[in-house]
Amino acid sequence: MCGIFGVTGEPDALPLILGALHQLEYRGYDSAGVALVADGGIWRVRAADGTRSVADLSQLTTDHPPPVGHGAGIGHTRWATHGHPTAENAHPHLDCTGRLALVHNGIIENHGALRADLVAGGHIMSSATDTEVMAHLIERHMAAGLSLAEATRAALGLVRGAFSIAVVHADEPDTIVAARRSTPLVLGLRQGVALLASDIPALLGHARQLYALADDEVAVLTPGAISVTTLAGTPVRPEELHIAWDLEAARKDGYEDFMSKEMHEQPGAVAATLLDRRGPDGRLRLDEMRLSPADLRQVDKVCIVACGSSYHAALVAKYAIEHWVKLPTEVDIASEFRYRDPVMTERTLCVGVSQSGETLDTSKAIEEASRLGAKVLVVSNVVDSSMARQADGVLYTRAGPEVGVASTKCHLAQIVALEILGLTLAQIHGTLTPEQIASALNEMDRLPELIEQALRRSSAVDDVAGKLIEARDFFFLGRHVGYPMALEGALKLKELAYLRAEGYAAGELKHGPIALIEPGTVVVGIATRNRLWEKLLSNIAEVHSRGATVVLVADDGDREAAAVADHVLWVPPCSPLLSPVVGVVPLQQLAYRLARLHGHDVDRPRNLAKTVTVE
Ligand code: M6R
């Protein structure tokens, strides 16, 4: 996610801002920039050199220092969502006058309509970002005589989506106006200085008092002072924070490790991946995808290639695409795909799914699909990753950087992105009515809240994990979409807790592996309701009667499931095709807790790399 820093009242702001941007690098970023109010205008420098961008800024500003004596300053590290990671798209963005500079973290959902309106009114845009529209909206209101704070409040009233922003203007050289909705912004004060940042680590050591800005609040920072109002202009007292964290703890937002932080970011990751996918007519519209409706209309087969958790997300998508679009959908382990003479034509849509967009096996698989004539689409979390550049089209999950080696928030975001792709194909192929698509999307909109509810139940999962501490053999069983969920639960347990765990299609168990079931074996069954739920419960009864300890993931209040289980991990119910997005959460939590109980480092499991760039 993007990082923001701002300071006013500091006579030599540039080193402070660059130092803070350096602190923010851990969030992951692709470009960076700084703006200072100086010489009656805005002095700005930007760099787009991946994770070297902040170092580039230091060099650039050493070679070409800003004017001596300046007012407020803002800086930004960008994690691209709308627009490629180029210097033109790097923040801060200016308005048409060049006297206003703005940095932003988040996604402006209605940026397309706002941009069209501004351009029709004569504004000239110089980037492909959603952010830039806010600079021009504020400019428009200032031209009508409003102050920077008033204009910002008025502009934000027109904006839909998630944002934290900081704005400076040459007319008010010592002022920074900041605001937020859904993404964090922290304010800091010390004698004669006011500061802001997108997270606490960047402010540690710089501010004596810290305050959290709440949703739809606007702060005005002047040297040594902060005042906060609602969007309507009513004054409010910001909440003071009492932080006893060191830098490392602060980077983890107070969580014990990145994995718990990232699990808690899952509602936001799913919400961001769902944002901005519908046009004004309510129809799905994947602007960034590059493949046209005509390209997608001619598709007669879908083939998805991926590894690890991305492969499991792809398996869920197979059920959705075949159900909604009635297109044959194959899912391949990427490392096997190119060595088995896959059959594809120019009417095949090959989808490469990869969090990093750099996994060699998946990259080689899509290269092969392309060679065989297929259209290649990549689902990636990293904008302009190698695979995103290699493909004909790209669909981004917008989960923000994932640091923990075990994929959590990106896995959920991948399922959501692939299901959006499925619904888009159904729209283009006419296999679902607009009402059916709207109803599926409305249900998807509930997912962040359902994930939130599932996350709140972690102590119940911890209790179950505590009872399984002696167990060494686990089977994860599921049917229908419960099968990929079982595979994902088993993978998480293997990679984090180093416990033997097999994910199996429950109906296949009696064809061999049931011989392994004995007292002491733990069977984790995915018993959320789908059309094979009854059959799954019969499979579970078979292992229960052979002495296995049974843990079931089940929908709230499902007494029949509880009757065949020793322990139940309850989840809020949702429709079968979406259920993995909620039901995987307790599986992540179970693996996490068992790993911790066994004393393992959940962020850096042994023998594993976050991104596998070798065969
Ligand atoms: O970056 P990718 O999505 O291509 O990575 C694929 C796998 O390496 C990855 O999902 C891996 O299995 C994770 N450690 C699972 O938690």
PDB file of N, CA, C and O and ligand atoms in Angstrom, residues 307-310 354-356 359 405-407 414 491-492 495 612, ligand 1:
ATOM      1  N   CYS A 307       0.542 -21.875  -8.892  1.00  0.00           N
ATOM      2  CA  CYS A 307       1.248 -22.726  -7.925  1.00  0.00           C
ATOM      3  C   CYS A 307       0.715 -22.436  -6.518  1.00  0.00           C
ATOM      4  O   CYS A 307       0.275 -21.319  -6.229  1.00  0.00           O
ATOM      5  N   GLY A 308       0.840 -23.409  -5.637  1.00  0.00           N
ATOM      6  CA  GLY A 308       0.564 -23.213  -4.214  1.00  0.00           C
ATOM      7  C   GLY A 308      -0.833 -22.666  -3.960  1.00  0.00           C
ATOM      8  O   GLY A 308      -1.826 -23.135  -4.515  1.00  0.00           O
ATOM      9  N   SER A 309      -0.903 -21.653  -3.107  1.00  0.00           N
ATOM     10  CA  SER A 309      -2.202 -21.089  -2.733  1.00  0.00           C
ATOM     11  C   SER A 309      -2.904 -20.471  -3.943  1.00  0.00           C
ATOM     12  O   SER A 309      -4.135 -20.451  -4.004  1.00  0.00           O
ATOM     13  N   SER A 310      -2.129 -19.959  -4.886  1.00  0.00           N
ATOM     14  CA  SER A 310      -2.741 -19.395  -6.096  1.00  0.00           C
ATOM     15  C   SER A 310      -3.433 -20.499  -6.880  1.00  0.00           C
ATOM     16  O   SER A 310      -4.499 -20.293  -7.481  1.00  0.00           O
ATOM     17  N   SER A 354      -0.918 -15.390  -9.913  1.00  0.00           N
ATOM     18  CA  SER A 354       0.306 -15.309  -9.110  1.00  0.00           C
ATOM     19  C   SER A 354       0.288 -14.044  -8.262  1.00  0.00           C
ATOM     20  O   SER A 354       0.148 -12.939  -8.797  1.00  0.00           O
ATOM     21  N   GLN A 355       0.414 -14.214  -6.980  1.00  0.00           N
ATOM     22  CA  GLN A 355       0.495 -13.055  -6.081  1.00  0.00           C
ATOM     23  C   GLN A 355       1.631 -12.144  -6.526  1.00  0.00           C
ATOM     24  O   GLN A 355       1.459 -10.959  -6.752  1.00  0.00           O
ATOM     25  N   SER A 356       2.813 -12.745  -6.645  1.00  0.00           N
ATOM     26  CA  SER A 356       4.008 -11.950  -6.936  1.00  0.00           C
ATOM     27  C   SER A 356       4.085 -11.535  -8.396  1.00  0.00           C
ATOM     28  O   SER A 356       4.679 -10.513  -8.724  1.00  0.00           O
ATOM     29  N   THR A 359       6.635 -15.743 -10.165  1.00  0.00           N
ATOM     30  CA  THR A 359       6.904 -17.175  -9.978  1.00  0.00           C
ATOM     31  C   THR A 359       7.307 -17.809 -11.310  1.00  0.00           C
ATOM     32  O   THR A 359       6.553 -17.756 -12.284  1.00  0.00           O
ATOM     33  N   VAL A 405       5.433 -15.166   4.414  1.00  0.00           N
ATOM     34  CA  VAL A 405       5.636 -16.158   3.343  1.00  0.00           C
ATOM     35  C   VAL A 405       4.333 -16.897   3.037  1.00  0.00           C
ATOM     36  O   VAL A 405       4.023 -17.202   1.883  1.00  0.00           O
ATOM     37  N   ALA A 406       3.543 -17.177   4.054  1.00  0.00           N
ATOM     38  CA  ALA A 406       2.266 -17.869   3.816  1.00  0.00           C
ATOM     39  C   ALA A 406       1.274 -16.872   3.239  1.00  0.00           C
ATOM     40  O   ALA A 406       1.007 -15.822   3.819  1.00  0.00           O
ATOM     41  N   SER A 407       0.718 -17.229   2.095  1.00  0.00           N
ATOM     42  CA  SER A 407      -0.230 -16.319   1.462  1.00  0.00           C
ATOM     43  C   SER A 407      -1.565 -16.371   2.205  1.00  0.00           C
ATOM     44  O   SER A 407      -2.107 -17.448   2.451  1.00  0.00           O
ATOM     45  N   GLN A 414      -7.449 -13.289  -4.631  1.00  0.00           N
ATOM     46  CA  GLN A 414      -7.391 -14.011  -5.914  1.00  0.00           C
ATOM     47  C   GLN A 414      -8.725 -14.694  -6.212  1.00  0.00           C
ATOM     48  O   GLN A 414      -9.206 -14.673  -7.348  1.00  0.00           O
ATOM     49  N   LEU A 491      -2.096 -27.076   3.167  1.00  0.00           N
ATOM     50  CA  LEU A 491      -0.846 -26.389   2.791  1.00  0.00           C
ATOM     51  C   LEU A 491      -0.414 -25.427   3.900  1.00  0.00           C
ATOM     52  O   LEU A 491       0.771 -25.366   4.265  1.00  0.00           O
ATOM     53  N   LYS A 492      -1.368 -24.697   4.452  1.00  0.00           N
ATOM     54  CA  LYS A 492      -1.020 -23.741   5.510  1.00  0.00           C
ATOM     55  C   LYS A 492      -0.423 -24.477   6.705  1.00  0.00           C
ATOM     56  O   LYS A 492       0.548 -24.027   7.309  1.00  0.00           O
ATOM     57  N   GLU A 495       3.172 -25.744   5.792  1.00  0.00           N
ATOM     58  CA  GLU A 495       4.253 -24.761   5.649  1.00  0.00           C
ATOM     59  C   GLU A 495       4.520 -23.986   6.933  1.00  0.00           C
ATOM     60  O   GLU A 495       5.640 -23.531   7.157  1.00  0.00           O
ATOM     61  N   VAL A 612       9.098 -17.849  -5.594  1.00  0.00           N
ATOM     62  CA  VAL A 612       9.955 -18.937  -6.066  1.00  0.00           C
ATOM     63  C   VAL A 612      10.320 -18.671  -7.527  1.00  0.00           C
ATOM     64  O   VAL A 612       9.500 -18.834  -8.427  1.00  0.00           O
TER      65      VAL A 612
HETATM   66  O1  M6R B   1       3.509 -15.469  -6.004  1.00  0.00           O
HETATM   67  P1  M6R B   1       2.721 -16.691  -6.362  1.00  0.00           P
HETATM   68  O2  M6R B   1       1.253 -16.542  -6.069  1.00  0.00           O
HETATM   69  O3  M6R B   1       2.940 -17.138  -7.766  1.00  0.00           O
HETATM   70  O4  M6R B   1       3.268 -17.839  -5.408  1.00  0.00           O
HETATM   71  C1  M6R B   1       2.772 -19.137  -5.527  1.00  0.00           C
HETATM   72  C2  M6R B   1       3.188 -19.993  -4.365  1.00  0.00           C
HETATM   73  O5  M6R B   1       4.591 -20.041  -4.269  1.00  0.00           O
HETATM   74  C3  M6R B   1       2.602 -19.494  -3.039  1.00  0.00           C
HETATM   75  O6  M6R B   1       1.206 -19.426  -3.068  1.00  0.00           O
HETATM   76  C4  M6R B   1       3.027 -20.414  -1.884  1.00  0.00           C
HETATM   77  O7  M6R B   1       2.430 -21.663  -2.035  1.00  0.00           O
HETATM   78  C5  M6R B   1       2.660 -19.786  -0.533  1.00  0.00           C
HETATM   79  N1  M6R B   1       3.762 -19.921   0.379  1.00  0.00           N
HETATM   80  C6  M6R B   1       1.464 -20.411   0.098  1.00  0.00           C
HETATM   81  O8  M6R B   1       1.172 -19.883   1.342  1.00  0.00           O
END
